[in-house]
mmCIF file of N, CA and C in Angstrom:
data_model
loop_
_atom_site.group_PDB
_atom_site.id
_atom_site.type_symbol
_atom_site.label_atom_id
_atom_site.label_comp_id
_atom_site.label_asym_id
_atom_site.label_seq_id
_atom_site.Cartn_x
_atom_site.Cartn_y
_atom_site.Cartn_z
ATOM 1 N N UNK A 1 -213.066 -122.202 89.264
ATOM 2 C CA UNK A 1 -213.583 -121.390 90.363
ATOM 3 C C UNK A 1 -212.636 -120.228 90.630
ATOM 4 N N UNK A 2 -213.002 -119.300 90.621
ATOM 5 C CA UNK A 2 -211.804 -118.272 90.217
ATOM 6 C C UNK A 2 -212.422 -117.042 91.219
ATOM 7 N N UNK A 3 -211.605 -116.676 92.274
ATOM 8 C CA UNK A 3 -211.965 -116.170 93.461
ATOM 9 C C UNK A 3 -211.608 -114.448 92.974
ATOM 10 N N UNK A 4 -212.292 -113.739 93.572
ATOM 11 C CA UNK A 4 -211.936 -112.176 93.151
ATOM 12 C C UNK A 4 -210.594 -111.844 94.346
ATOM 13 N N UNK A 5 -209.865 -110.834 94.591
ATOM 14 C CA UNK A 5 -208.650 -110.517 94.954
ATOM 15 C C UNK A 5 -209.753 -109.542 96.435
ATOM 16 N N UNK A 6 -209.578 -110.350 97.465
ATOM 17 C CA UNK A 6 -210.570 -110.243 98.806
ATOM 18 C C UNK A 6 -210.366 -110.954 100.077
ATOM 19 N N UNK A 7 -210.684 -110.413 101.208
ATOM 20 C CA UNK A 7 -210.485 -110.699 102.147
ATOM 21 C C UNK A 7 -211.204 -112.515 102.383
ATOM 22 N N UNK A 8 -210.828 -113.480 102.742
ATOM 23 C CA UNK A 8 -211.879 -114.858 103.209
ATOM 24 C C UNK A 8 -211.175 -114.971 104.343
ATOM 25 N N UNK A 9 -212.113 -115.119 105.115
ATOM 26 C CA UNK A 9 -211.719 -115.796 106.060
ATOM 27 C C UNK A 9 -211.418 -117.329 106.353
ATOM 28 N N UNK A 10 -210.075 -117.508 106.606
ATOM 29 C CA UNK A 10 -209.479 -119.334 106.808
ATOM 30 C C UNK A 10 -210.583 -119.532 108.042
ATOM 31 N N UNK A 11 -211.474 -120.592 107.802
ATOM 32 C CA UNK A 11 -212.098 -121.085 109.418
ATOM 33 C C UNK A 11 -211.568 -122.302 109.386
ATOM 34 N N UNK A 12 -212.766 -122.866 110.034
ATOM 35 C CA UNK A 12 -212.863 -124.118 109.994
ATOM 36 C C UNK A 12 -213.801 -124.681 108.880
ATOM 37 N N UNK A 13 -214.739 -124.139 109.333
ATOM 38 C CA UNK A 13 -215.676 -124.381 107.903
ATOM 39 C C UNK A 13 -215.379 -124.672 106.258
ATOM 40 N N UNK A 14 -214.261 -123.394 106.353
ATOM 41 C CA UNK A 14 -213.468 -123.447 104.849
ATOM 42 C C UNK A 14 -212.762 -124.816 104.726
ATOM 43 N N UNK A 15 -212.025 -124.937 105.350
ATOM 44 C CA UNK A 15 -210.901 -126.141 105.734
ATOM 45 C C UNK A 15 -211.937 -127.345 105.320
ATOM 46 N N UNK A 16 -213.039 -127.283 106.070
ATOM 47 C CA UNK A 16 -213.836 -128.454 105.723
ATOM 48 C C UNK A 16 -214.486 -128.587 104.835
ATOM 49 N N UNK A 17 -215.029 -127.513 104.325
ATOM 50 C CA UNK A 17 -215.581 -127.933 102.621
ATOM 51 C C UNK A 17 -214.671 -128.198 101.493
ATOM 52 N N UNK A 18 -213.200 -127.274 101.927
ATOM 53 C CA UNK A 18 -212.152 -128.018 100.853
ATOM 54 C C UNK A 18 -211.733 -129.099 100.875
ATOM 55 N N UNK A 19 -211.710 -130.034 102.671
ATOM 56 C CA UNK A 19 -210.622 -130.850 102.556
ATOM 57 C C UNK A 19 -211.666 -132.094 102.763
ATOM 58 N N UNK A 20 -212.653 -131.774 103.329
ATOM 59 C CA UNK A 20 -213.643 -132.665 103.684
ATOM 60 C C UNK A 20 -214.171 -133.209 105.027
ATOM 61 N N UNK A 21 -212.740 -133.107 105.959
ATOM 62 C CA UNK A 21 -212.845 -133.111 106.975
ATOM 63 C C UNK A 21 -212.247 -132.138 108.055
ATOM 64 N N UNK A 22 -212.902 -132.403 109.362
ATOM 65 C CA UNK A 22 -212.878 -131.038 110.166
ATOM 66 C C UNK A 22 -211.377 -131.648 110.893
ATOM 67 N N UNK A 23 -210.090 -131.854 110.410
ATOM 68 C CA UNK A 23 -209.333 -132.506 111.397
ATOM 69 C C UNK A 23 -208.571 -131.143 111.953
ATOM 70 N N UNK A 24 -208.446 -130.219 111.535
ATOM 71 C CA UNK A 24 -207.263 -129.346 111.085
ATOM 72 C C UNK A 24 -208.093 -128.127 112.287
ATOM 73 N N UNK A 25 -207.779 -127.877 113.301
ATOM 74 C CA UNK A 25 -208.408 -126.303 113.950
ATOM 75 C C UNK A 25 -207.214 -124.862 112.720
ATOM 76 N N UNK A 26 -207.982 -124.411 112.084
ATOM 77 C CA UNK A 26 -207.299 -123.445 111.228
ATOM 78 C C UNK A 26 -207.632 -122.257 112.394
ATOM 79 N N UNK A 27 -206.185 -121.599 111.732
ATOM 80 C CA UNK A 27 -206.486 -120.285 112.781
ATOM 81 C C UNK A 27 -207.551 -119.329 112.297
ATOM 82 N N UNK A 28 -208.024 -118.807 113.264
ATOM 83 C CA UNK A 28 -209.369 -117.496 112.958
ATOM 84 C C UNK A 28 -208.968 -116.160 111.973
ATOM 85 N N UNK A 29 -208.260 -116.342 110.896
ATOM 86 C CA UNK A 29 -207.401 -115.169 110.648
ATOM 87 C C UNK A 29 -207.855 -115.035 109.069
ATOM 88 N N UNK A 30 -208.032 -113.476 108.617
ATOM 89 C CA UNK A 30 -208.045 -113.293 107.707
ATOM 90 C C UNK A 30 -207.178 -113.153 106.370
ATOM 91 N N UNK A 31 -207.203 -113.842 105.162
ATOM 92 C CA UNK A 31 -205.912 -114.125 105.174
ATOM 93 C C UNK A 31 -206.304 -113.461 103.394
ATOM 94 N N UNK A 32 -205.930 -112.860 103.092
ATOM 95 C CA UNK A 32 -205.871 -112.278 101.474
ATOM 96 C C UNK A 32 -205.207 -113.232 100.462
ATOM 97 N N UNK A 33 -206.503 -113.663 99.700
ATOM 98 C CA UNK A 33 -206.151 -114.998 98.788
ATOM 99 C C UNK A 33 -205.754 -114.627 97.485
ATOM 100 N N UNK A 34 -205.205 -114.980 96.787
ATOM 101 C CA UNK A 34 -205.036 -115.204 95.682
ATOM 102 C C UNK A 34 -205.132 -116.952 95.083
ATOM 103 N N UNK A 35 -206.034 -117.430 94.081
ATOM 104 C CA UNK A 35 -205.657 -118.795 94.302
ATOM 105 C C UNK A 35 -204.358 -119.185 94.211
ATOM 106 N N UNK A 36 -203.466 -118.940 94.143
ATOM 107 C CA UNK A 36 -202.343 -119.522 94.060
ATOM 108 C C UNK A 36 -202.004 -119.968 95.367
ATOM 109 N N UNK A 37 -202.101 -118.300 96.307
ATOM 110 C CA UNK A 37 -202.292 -118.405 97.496
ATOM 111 C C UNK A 37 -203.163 -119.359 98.391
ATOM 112 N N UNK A 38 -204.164 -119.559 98.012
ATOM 113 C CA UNK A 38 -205.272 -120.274 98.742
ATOM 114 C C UNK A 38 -204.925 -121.557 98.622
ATOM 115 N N UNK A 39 -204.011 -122.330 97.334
ATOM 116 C CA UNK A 39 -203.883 -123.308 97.275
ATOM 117 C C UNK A 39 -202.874 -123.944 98.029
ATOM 118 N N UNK A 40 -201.875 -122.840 98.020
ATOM 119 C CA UNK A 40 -200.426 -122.956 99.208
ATOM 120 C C UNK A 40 -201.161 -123.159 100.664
ATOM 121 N N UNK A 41 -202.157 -122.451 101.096
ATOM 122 C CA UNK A 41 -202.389 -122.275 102.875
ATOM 123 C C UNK A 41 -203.331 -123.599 102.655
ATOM 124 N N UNK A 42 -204.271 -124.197 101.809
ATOM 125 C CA UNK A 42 -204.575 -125.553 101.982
ATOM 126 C C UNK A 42 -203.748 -126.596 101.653
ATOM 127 N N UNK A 43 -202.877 -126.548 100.864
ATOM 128 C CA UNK A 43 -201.571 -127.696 100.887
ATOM 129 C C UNK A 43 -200.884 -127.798 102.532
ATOM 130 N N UNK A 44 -200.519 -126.931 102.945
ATOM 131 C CA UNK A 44 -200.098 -126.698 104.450
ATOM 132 C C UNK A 44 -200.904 -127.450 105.062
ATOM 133 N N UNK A 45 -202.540 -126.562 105.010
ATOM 134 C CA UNK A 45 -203.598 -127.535 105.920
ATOM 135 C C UNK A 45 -203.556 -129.072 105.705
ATOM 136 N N UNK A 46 -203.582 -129.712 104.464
ATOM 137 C CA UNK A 46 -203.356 -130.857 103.866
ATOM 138 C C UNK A 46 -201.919 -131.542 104.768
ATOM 139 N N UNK A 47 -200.758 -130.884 104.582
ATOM 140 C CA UNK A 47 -199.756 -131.650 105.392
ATOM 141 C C UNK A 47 -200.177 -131.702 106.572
ATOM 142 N N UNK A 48 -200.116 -130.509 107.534
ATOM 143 C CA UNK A 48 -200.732 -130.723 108.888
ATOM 144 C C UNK A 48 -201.583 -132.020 109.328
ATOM 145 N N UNK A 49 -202.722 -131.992 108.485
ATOM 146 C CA UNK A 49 -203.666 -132.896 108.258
ATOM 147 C C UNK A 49 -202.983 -134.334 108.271
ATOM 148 N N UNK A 50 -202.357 -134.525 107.311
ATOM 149 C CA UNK A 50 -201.315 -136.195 107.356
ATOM 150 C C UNK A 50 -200.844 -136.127 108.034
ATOM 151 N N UNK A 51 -200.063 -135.384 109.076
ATOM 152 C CA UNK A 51 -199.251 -135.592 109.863
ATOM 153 C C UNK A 51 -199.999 -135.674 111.359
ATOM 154 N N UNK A 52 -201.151 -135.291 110.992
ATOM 155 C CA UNK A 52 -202.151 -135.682 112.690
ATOM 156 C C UNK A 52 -202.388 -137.513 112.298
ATOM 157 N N UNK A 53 -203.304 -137.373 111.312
ATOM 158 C CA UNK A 53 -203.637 -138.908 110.920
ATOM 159 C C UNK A 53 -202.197 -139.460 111.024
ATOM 160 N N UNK A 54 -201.212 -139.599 110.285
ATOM 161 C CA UNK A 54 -200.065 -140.176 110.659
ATOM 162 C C UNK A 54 -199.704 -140.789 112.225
ATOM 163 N N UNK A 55 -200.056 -139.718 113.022
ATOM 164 C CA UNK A 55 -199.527 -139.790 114.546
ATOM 165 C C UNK A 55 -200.794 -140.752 115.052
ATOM 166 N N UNK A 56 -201.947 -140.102 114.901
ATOM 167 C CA UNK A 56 -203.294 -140.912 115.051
ATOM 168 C C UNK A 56 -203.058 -142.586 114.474
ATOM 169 N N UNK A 57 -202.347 -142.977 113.092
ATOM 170 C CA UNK A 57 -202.134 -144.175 113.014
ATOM 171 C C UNK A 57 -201.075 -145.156 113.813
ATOM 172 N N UNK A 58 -200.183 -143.966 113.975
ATOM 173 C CA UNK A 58 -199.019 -144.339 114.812
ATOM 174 C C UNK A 58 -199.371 -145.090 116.011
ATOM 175 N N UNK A 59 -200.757 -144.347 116.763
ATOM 176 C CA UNK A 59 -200.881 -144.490 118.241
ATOM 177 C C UNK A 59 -201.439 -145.519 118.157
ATOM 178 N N UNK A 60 -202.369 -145.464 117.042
ATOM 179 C CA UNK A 60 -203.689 -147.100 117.057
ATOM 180 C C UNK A 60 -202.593 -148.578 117.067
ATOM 181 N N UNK A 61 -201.448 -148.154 116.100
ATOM 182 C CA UNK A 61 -200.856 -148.848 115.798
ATOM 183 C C UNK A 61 -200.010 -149.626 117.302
ATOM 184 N N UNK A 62 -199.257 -148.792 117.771
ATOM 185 C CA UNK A 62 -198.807 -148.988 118.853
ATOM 186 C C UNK A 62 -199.690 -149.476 120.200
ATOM 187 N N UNK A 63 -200.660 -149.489 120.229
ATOM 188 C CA UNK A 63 -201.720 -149.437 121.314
ATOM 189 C C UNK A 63 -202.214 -150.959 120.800
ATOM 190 N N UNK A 64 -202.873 -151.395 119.624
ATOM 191 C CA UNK A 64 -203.013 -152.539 119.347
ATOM 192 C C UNK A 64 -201.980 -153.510 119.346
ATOM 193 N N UNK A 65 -200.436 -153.473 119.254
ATOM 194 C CA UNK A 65 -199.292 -153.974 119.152
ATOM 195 C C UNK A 65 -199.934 -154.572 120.894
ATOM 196 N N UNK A 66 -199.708 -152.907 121.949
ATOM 197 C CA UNK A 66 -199.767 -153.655 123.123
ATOM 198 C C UNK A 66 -200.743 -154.637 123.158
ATOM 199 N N UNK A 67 -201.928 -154.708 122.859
ATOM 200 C CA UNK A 67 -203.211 -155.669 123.153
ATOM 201 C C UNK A 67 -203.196 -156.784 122.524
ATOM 202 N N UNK A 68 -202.676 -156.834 121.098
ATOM 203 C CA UNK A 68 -202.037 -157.794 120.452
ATOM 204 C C UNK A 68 -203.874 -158.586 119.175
ATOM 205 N N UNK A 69 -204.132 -156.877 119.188
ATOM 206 C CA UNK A 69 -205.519 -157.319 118.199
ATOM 207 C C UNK A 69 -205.219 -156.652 116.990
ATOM 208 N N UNK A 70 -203.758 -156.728 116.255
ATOM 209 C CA UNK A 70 -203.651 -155.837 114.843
ATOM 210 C C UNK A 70 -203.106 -156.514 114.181
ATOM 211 N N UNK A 71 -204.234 -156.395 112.927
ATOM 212 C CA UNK A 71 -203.660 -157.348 111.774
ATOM 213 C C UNK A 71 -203.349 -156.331 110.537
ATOM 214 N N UNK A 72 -201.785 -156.666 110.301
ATOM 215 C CA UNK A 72 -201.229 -155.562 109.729
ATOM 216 C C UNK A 72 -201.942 -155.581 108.121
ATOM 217 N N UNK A 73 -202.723 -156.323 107.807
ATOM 218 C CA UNK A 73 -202.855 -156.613 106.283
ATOM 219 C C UNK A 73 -204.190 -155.637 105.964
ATOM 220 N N UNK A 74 -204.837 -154.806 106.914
ATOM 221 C CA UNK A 74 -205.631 -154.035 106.931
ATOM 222 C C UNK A 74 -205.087 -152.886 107.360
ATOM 223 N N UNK A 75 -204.479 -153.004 108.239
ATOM 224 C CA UNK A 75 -203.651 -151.746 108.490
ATOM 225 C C UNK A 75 -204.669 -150.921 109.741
ATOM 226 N N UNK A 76 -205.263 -151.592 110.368
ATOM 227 C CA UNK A 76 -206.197 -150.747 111.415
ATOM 228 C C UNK A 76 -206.448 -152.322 112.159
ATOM 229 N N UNK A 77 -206.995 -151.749 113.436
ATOM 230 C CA UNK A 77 -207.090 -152.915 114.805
ATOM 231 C C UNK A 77 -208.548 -153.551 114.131
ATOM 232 N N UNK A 78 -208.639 -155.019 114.065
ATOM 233 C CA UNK A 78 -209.799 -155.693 113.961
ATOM 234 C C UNK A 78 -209.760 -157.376 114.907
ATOM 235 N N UNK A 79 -210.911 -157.132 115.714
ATOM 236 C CA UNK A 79 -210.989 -158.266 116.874
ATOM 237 C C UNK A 79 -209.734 -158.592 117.113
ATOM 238 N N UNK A 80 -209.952 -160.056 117.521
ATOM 239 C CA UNK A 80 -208.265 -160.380 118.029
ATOM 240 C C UNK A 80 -207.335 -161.363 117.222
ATOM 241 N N UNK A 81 -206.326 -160.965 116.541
ATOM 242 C CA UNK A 81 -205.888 -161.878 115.901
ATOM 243 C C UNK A 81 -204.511 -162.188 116.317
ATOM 244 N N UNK A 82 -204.034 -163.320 116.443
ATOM 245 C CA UNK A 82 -202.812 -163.701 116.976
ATOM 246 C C UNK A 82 -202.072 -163.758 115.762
#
């Protein structure tokens, strides 16, 4: 897929057809791609991205600890397991 040397605009939209999901608010900004380029500002989006889910696992994690319904062998809260 080989992009011509042009203005795209980073949305959201973009973000989400590359990455799949809408986690990431990308800024409204026009940003002059080159793929090399394009691949650098979605690697970024990509870290950003792990590092929300990261915090997002962090919290589930911590929040089920308090309630005491997380069974670590799934790695996400399911009913109640002692």
């Amino acid at each position: 897929m080989r992009l011509p040397l042009r203005l795209i605009p980073i949305t959201n939209l973009l973000v989400e057809k590359k990455l799949g999901r809408k986690l990431v608010q990308a800024p409204q900004v026009m940003v002059q791609l080159t793929n090399n380029k394009k691949l650098r500002v979605l690697n970024l989006l990509k870290k950003k991205m792990g590092e929300k889910l990261e915090e997002k696992r962090r919290h589930i994690e911590e929040k089920s600890r308090l309630t005491g319904n997380f069974c670590r062998a799934h790695e996400k809260t399911v009913g109640w397991k002692k």
